[in-house]
Amino acid sequence: MMASAVLDACPEGQKNQGNFLDAPRLEKGVTRFWLIRHALVEQNARAMMYGTMDVPLCPDSLVAQQPMYEALARRLPSDALWFVTPLSRTRRTAQAIQNAGYGERPLTVEPGFLEQELGEWQGLPHAEFPKKLEHEPHYFWPLSGEERPPGGENMVDVCRRVGHTLSTLAAHHAKRDMVVVSHGGAIRAALAHALNIDADTALHFSIQNLSLTILECHDGVWRVVTANELPGI
C-alpha cells in the first residue's frame, strides 16, 4: 500500500497526535520555512572570502546539477511564498528551481537572510585570511562566532539578525509555507534560533549548496524537521 493511502486510511483524529511529526507528508496550515542554500558560485569566487559580495554562480554546476533543481521543484510546496536575498546568486538559484518544474512565482527580497558581512576582509584570498584573525578560527568556519571583521558582523550578529527575520515573517505569514533561498551562514543562524543554541555550536552544522533545511514555528515554539537534506541524492 502506498504511504499516502496509509495516511488517508487513518481516522482524522489519528493524523496528528498533538504536535508529533510521524506522518509521511507534512501537515498543511503550519508556519514552515523551507531554507535552501544557493548553488555553487564560480571558481574564482571560491578562492576568496566573498561574504556578501555579489559573485556569480558556476555555469557548469547549473547544468550538471539540473536533477537537484528538479528534485527541489518536486519537494517544495506548490503554494509557498518565495524569498531571496539582495544577492543575485540566491535569485538565480530560485529561478533555476522554478524553471525546473515548480513554475514561476514572485520573489520577495529579504535582506535579513543575507550571508555574514565580512567588512574589510571581504575579497581576501583564503591563504591571507587567518593572519587577520584575533581569535582561533572555528573548526568548521573560517572564523569563530565571536570574531567581528572591521566594518562587518560576527556570527552572533548574524544569528540575532536572522532570528529576528524568522520571527517577523512567522508572525506576518502565520500558517504559510515560505521558501527562502539564502546562504550557508544565514541558514546555520536560523538553526541557532530554532534550537536556542549559540553561534559556535550552530557552526557545527554542515549546510551544502542546494541543500534543504526545514523549520517550523508552532505558537512561537520552533522545530527542526530536516537539516542539510540534499535533493535527488
CSV table of C-alpha atoms in Angstrom, one decimal:
chain,number,residue,atom,x,y,z
A,1,MET,CA,0.0,0.0,0.0
A,2,MET,CA,1.3,3.5,-0.9
A,3,ALA,CA,2.3,5.8,2.0
A,4,SER,CA,-0.3,8.3,1.0
A,5,ALA,CA,-3.0,5.6,1.1
A,6,VAL,CA,-2.0,4.7,4.6
A,7,LEU,CA,-2.3,8.3,5.7
A,8,ASP,CA,-5.7,8.7,4.1
A,9,ALA,CA,-6.9,5.5,5.7
A,10,CYS,CA,-6.2,6.8,9.2
A,11,PRO,CA,-9.1,8.3,11.2
A,12,GLU,CA,-8.9,12.1,11.2
A,13,GLY,CA,-8.1,12.2,14.9
A,14,GLN,CA,-5.0,10.0,14.5
A,15,LYS,CA,-3.4,12.0,11.7
A,16,ASN,CA,-1.9,14.5,14.2
A,17,GLN,CA,-1.5,13.4,17.8
A,18,GLY,CA,-0.6,16.6,19.5
A,19,ASN,CA,2.4,18.0,17.6
A,20,PHE,CA,4.1,14.8,16.8
A,21,LEU,CA,5.6,14.5,13.3
A,22,ASP,CA,5.2,10.9,12.2
A,23,ALA,CA,3.1,11.1,9.0
A,24,PRO,CA,4.6,10.6,5.5
A,25,ARG,CA,3.5,14.1,4.5
A,26,LEU,CA,4.0,17.4,6.2
A,27,GLU,CA,0.7,18.8,7.5
A,28,LYS,CA,-0.7,21.9,5.9
A,29,GLY,CA,-1.6,25.0,7.8
A,30,VAL,CA,1.8,25.1,9.7
A,31,THR,CA,4.1,28.1,9.7
A,32,ARG,CA,7.0,26.5,7.9
A,33,PHE,CA,10.3,27.7,6.3
A,34,TRP,CA,12.0,25.8,3.5
A,35,LEU,CA,15.5,27.2,3.6
A,36,ILE,CA,17.8,26.4,0.6
A,37,ARG,CA,21.4,27.4,0.3
A,38,HIS,CA,22.2,28.9,-3.1
A,39,ALA,CA,24.0,27.0,-5.8
A,40,LEU,CA,27.8,26.7,-6.1
A,41,VAL,CA,29.5,30.0,-7.1
A,42,GLU,CA,32.1,30.3,-9.8
A,43,GLN,CA,35.6,29.1,-9.3
A,44,ASN,CA,37.4,32.5,-8.9
A,45,ALA,CA,34.9,33.5,-6.1
A,46,ARG,CA,35.5,30.2,-4.3
A,47,ALA,CA,39.2,31.2,-4.0
A,48,MET,CA,38.4,34.1,-1.7
A,49,MET,CA,36.3,35.1,1.2
A,50,TYR,CA,33.3,36.5,-0.7
A,51,GLY,CA,30.8,37.0,2.1
A,52,THR,CA,28.2,39.5,0.9
A,53,MET,CA,29.9,40.2,-2.4
A,54,ASP,CA,27.6,39.7,-5.4
A,55,VAL,CA,29.5,36.9,-7.1
A,56,PRO,CA,28.1,34.8,-10.0
A,57,LEU,CA,27.1,31.1,-9.9
A,58,CYS,CA,29.2,28.4,-11.6
A,59,PRO,CA,27.7,27.9,-15.0
A,60,ASP,CA,28.9,24.3,-15.3
A,61,SER,CA,27.3,23.4,-12.0
A,62,LEU,CA,24.0,24.9,-13.1
A,63,VAL,CA,23.9,22.4,-15.9
A,64,ALA,CA,25.4,19.4,-14.1
A,65,GLN,CA,23.1,19.7,-11.1
A,66,GLN,CA,19.9,20.0,-13.0
A,67,PRO,CA,18.5,16.8,-11.4
A,68,MET,CA,18.8,18.5,-8.0
A,69,TYR,CA,16.8,21.5,-9.2
A,70,GLU,CA,14.1,19.2,-10.5
A,71,ALA,CA,14.1,17.3,-7.2
A,72,LEU,CA,13.7,20.5,-5.2
A,73,ALA,CA,10.9,21.6,-7.6
A,74,ARG,CA,9.0,18.4,-6.7
A,75,ARG,CA,9.8,18.6,-3.0
A,76,LEU,CA,8.7,22.2,-2.3
A,77,PRO,CA,5.0,23.0,-1.5
A,78,SER,CA,3.2,24.4,-4.6
A,79,ASP,CA,1.6,27.4,-2.7
A,80,ALA,CA,4.6,28.7,-0.9
A,81,LEU,CA,5.7,32.3,-0.6
A,82,TRP,CA,9.3,32.8,-2.0
A,83,PHE,CA,12.0,34.9,-0.6
A,84,VAL,CA,15.6,35.7,-1.8
A,85,THR,CA,18.4,37.9,-0.5
A,86,PRO,CA,19.6,41.0,-2.4
A,87,LEU,CA,22.4,38.9,-3.9
A,88,SER,CA,22.0,37.6,-7.5
A,89,ARG,CA,23.1,34.1,-6.6
A,90,THR,CA,20.0,33.5,-4.5
A,91,ARG,CA,17.7,34.9,-7.1
A,92,ARG,CA,19.3,32.9,-9.9
A,93,THR,CA,19.1,29.7,-7.8
A,94,ALA,CA,15.4,30.4,-7.1
A,95,GLN,CA,14.7,30.9,-10.8
A,96,ALA,CA,16.5,27.7,-11.7
A,97,ILE,CA,14.3,25.7,-9.2
A,98,GLN,CA,11.2,27.4,-10.6
A,99,ASN,CA,12.3,26.7,-14.2
A,100,ALA,CA,12.9,23.1,-13.3
A,101,GLY,CA,9.2,22.3,-13.0
A,102,TYR,CA,8.0,24.3,-10.0
A,103,GLY,CA,6.6,27.2,-12.0
A,104,GLU,CA,7.2,30.9,-11.8
A,105,ARG,CA,6.4,32.7,-8.6
A,106,PRO,CA,7.1,36.2,-7.3
A,107,LEU,CA,10.4,36.6,-5.4
A,108,THR,CA,10.5,38.9,-2.4
A,109,VAL,CA,13.8,40.3,-1.4
A,110,GLU,CA,14.6,39.9,2.3
A,111,PRO,CA,17.9,41.4,3.4
A,112,GLY,CA,17.6,39.7,6.8
A,113,PHE,CA,18.7,36.4,5.3
A,114,LEU,CA,22.0,37.7,3.9
A,115,GLU,CA,25.3,36.0,4.5
A,116,GLN,CA,27.7,37.2,7.2
A,117,GLU,CA,29.1,40.6,6.3
A,118,LEU,CA,32.9,40.4,6.4
A,119,GLY,CA,33.6,44.1,6.1
A,120,GLU,CA,37.2,45.0,5.2
A,121,TRP,CA,38.0,41.3,5.0
A,122,GLN,CA,35.8,40.5,2.0
A,123,GLY,CA,37.6,39.5,-1.1
A,124,LEU,CA,40.7,38.3,0.7
A,125,PRO,CA,42.3,35.1,-0.6
A,126,HIS,CA,41.8,32.2,1.8
A,127,ALA,CA,45.6,32.0,2.5
A,128,GLU,CA,45.7,35.6,3.8
A,129,PHE,CA,42.6,35.4,5.9
A,130,PRO,CA,44.0,33.6,9.0
A,131,LYS,CA,46.6,36.3,9.5
A,132,LYS,CA,43.8,38.8,10.2
A,133,LEU,CA,42.1,36.9,13.0
A,134,GLU,CA,42.2,37.9,16.6
A,135,HIS,CA,40.7,34.6,17.8
A,136,GLU,CA,41.2,31.0,16.9
A,137,PRO,CA,39.0,30.1,13.9
A,138,HIS,CA,36.1,27.7,14.3
A,139,TYR,CA,37.0,24.2,13.2
A,140,PHE,CA,34.2,24.3,10.6
A,141,TRP,CA,34.1,28.0,9.7
A,142,PRO,CA,36.8,30.5,8.7
A,143,LEU,CA,36.4,32.5,11.9
A,144,SER,CA,34.9,32.0,15.4
A,145,GLY,CA,31.4,33.0,16.3
A,146,GLU,CA,32.8,36.0,18.3
A,147,GLU,CA,35.2,37.3,15.7
A,148,ARG,CA,33.9,40.5,14.1
A,149,PRO,CA,35.8,41.7,11.0
A,150,PRO,CA,36.4,45.5,10.8
A,151,GLY,CA,33.2,47.0,9.4
A,152,GLY,CA,31.4,43.7,9.4
A,153,GLU,CA,29.4,41.2,11.5
A,154,ASN,CA,30.3,38.3,13.8
A,155,MET,CA,28.2,35.2,13.7
A,156,VAL,CA,26.4,36.3,16.9
A,157,ASP,CA,25.2,39.3,15.0
A,158,VAL,CA,24.1,37.1,12.1
A,159,CYS,CA,22.1,34.8,14.5
A,160,ARG,CA,20.4,37.8,16.0
A,161,ARG,CA,19.5,39.3,12.6
A,162,VAL,CA,18.3,36.0,11.1
A,163,GLY,CA,16.3,35.1,14.2
A,164,HIS,CA,14.5,38.5,14.2
A,165,THR,CA,13.7,38.0,10.5
A,166,LEU,CA,12.3,34.5,11.0
A,167,SER,CA,10.1,35.6,13.9
A,168,THR,CA,8.8,38.6,12.0
A,169,LEU,CA,8.0,36.6,8.9
A,170,ALA,CA,6.4,33.8,11.1
A,171,ALA,CA,4.1,36.5,12.6
A,172,HIS,CA,3.2,38.1,9.3
A,173,HIS,CA,2.7,34.9,7.4
A,174,ALA,CA,1.3,32.5,10.0
A,175,LYS,CA,0.3,29.0,8.8
A,176,ARG,CA,2.0,29.6,5.4
A,177,ASP,CA,4.9,27.8,3.7
A,178,MET,CA,7.8,30.0,2.9
A,179,VAL,CA,10.7,29.1,0.6
A,180,VAL,CA,13.8,31.1,1.4
A,181,VAL,CA,16.9,30.8,-0.9
A,182,SER,CA,19.7,32.1,1.3
A,183,HIS,CA,23.3,31.4,2.4
A,184,GLY,CA,25.2,28.9,4.4
A,185,GLY,CA,26.0,31.2,7.4
A,186,ALA,CA,22.4,32.5,7.5
A,187,ILE,CA,20.9,29.0,7.5
A,188,ARG,CA,23.2,28.0,10.3
A,189,ALA,CA,22.0,31.1,12.1
A,190,ALA,CA,18.4,30.0,11.5
A,191,LEU,CA,19.2,26.7,13.1
A,192,ALA,CA,20.7,28.5,16.1
A,193,HIS,CA,17.5,30.5,16.5
A,194,ALA,CA,15.3,27.4,16.2
A,195,LEU,CA,17.3,25.3,18.7
A,196,ASN,CA,18.3,28.2,21.0
A,197,ILE,CA,22.0,27.4,20.7
A,198,ASP,CA,25.0,29.7,20.4
A,199,ALA,CA,26.7,30.7,17.2
A,200,ASP,CA,29.7,28.5,17.7
A,201,THR,CA,27.5,25.4,18.2
A,202,ALA,CA,25.4,26.2,15.1
A,203,LEU,CA,28.6,26.3,13.1
A,204,HIS,CA,28.9,22.6,13.6
A,205,PHE,CA,26.1,22.1,11.1
A,206,SER,CA,27.0,21.3,7.5
A,207,ILE,CA,25.0,23.3,5.0
A,208,GLN,CA,25.8,22.4,1.5
A,209,ASN,CA,24.9,24.1,-1.8
A,210,LEU,CA,21.3,23.4,-2.8
A,211,SER,CA,20.6,21.6,0.5
A,212,LEU,CA,17.2,22.0,2.1
A,213,THR,CA,16.6,22.8,5.8
A,214,ILE,CA,13.0,22.9,7.1
A,215,LEU,CA,12.0,24.8,10.2
A,216,GLU,CA,8.5,25.0,11.7
A,217,CYS,CA,7.1,27.6,14.1
A,218,HIS,CA,4.3,26.4,16.4
A,219,ASP,CA,2.9,29.3,18.5
A,220,GLY,CA,6.5,30.7,18.9
A,221,VAL,CA,8.0,27.2,19.5
A,222,TRP,CA,10.4,26.1,16.8
A,223,ARG,CA,11.1,22.6,15.4
A,224,VAL,CA,13.8,21.4,13.0
A,225,VAL,CA,12.2,19.0,10.5
A,226,THR,CA,15.3,18.4,8.5
A,227,ALA,CA,18.7,20.0,8.0
A,228,ASN,CA,21.1,19.8,5.1
A,229,GLU,CA,18.9,17.5,3.1
A,230,LEU,CA,20.4,17.0,-0.4
A,231,PRO,CA,17.7,16.8,-3.1
A,232,GLY,CA,18.0,13.9,-5.5
A,233,ILE,CA,20.9,12.3,-3.7
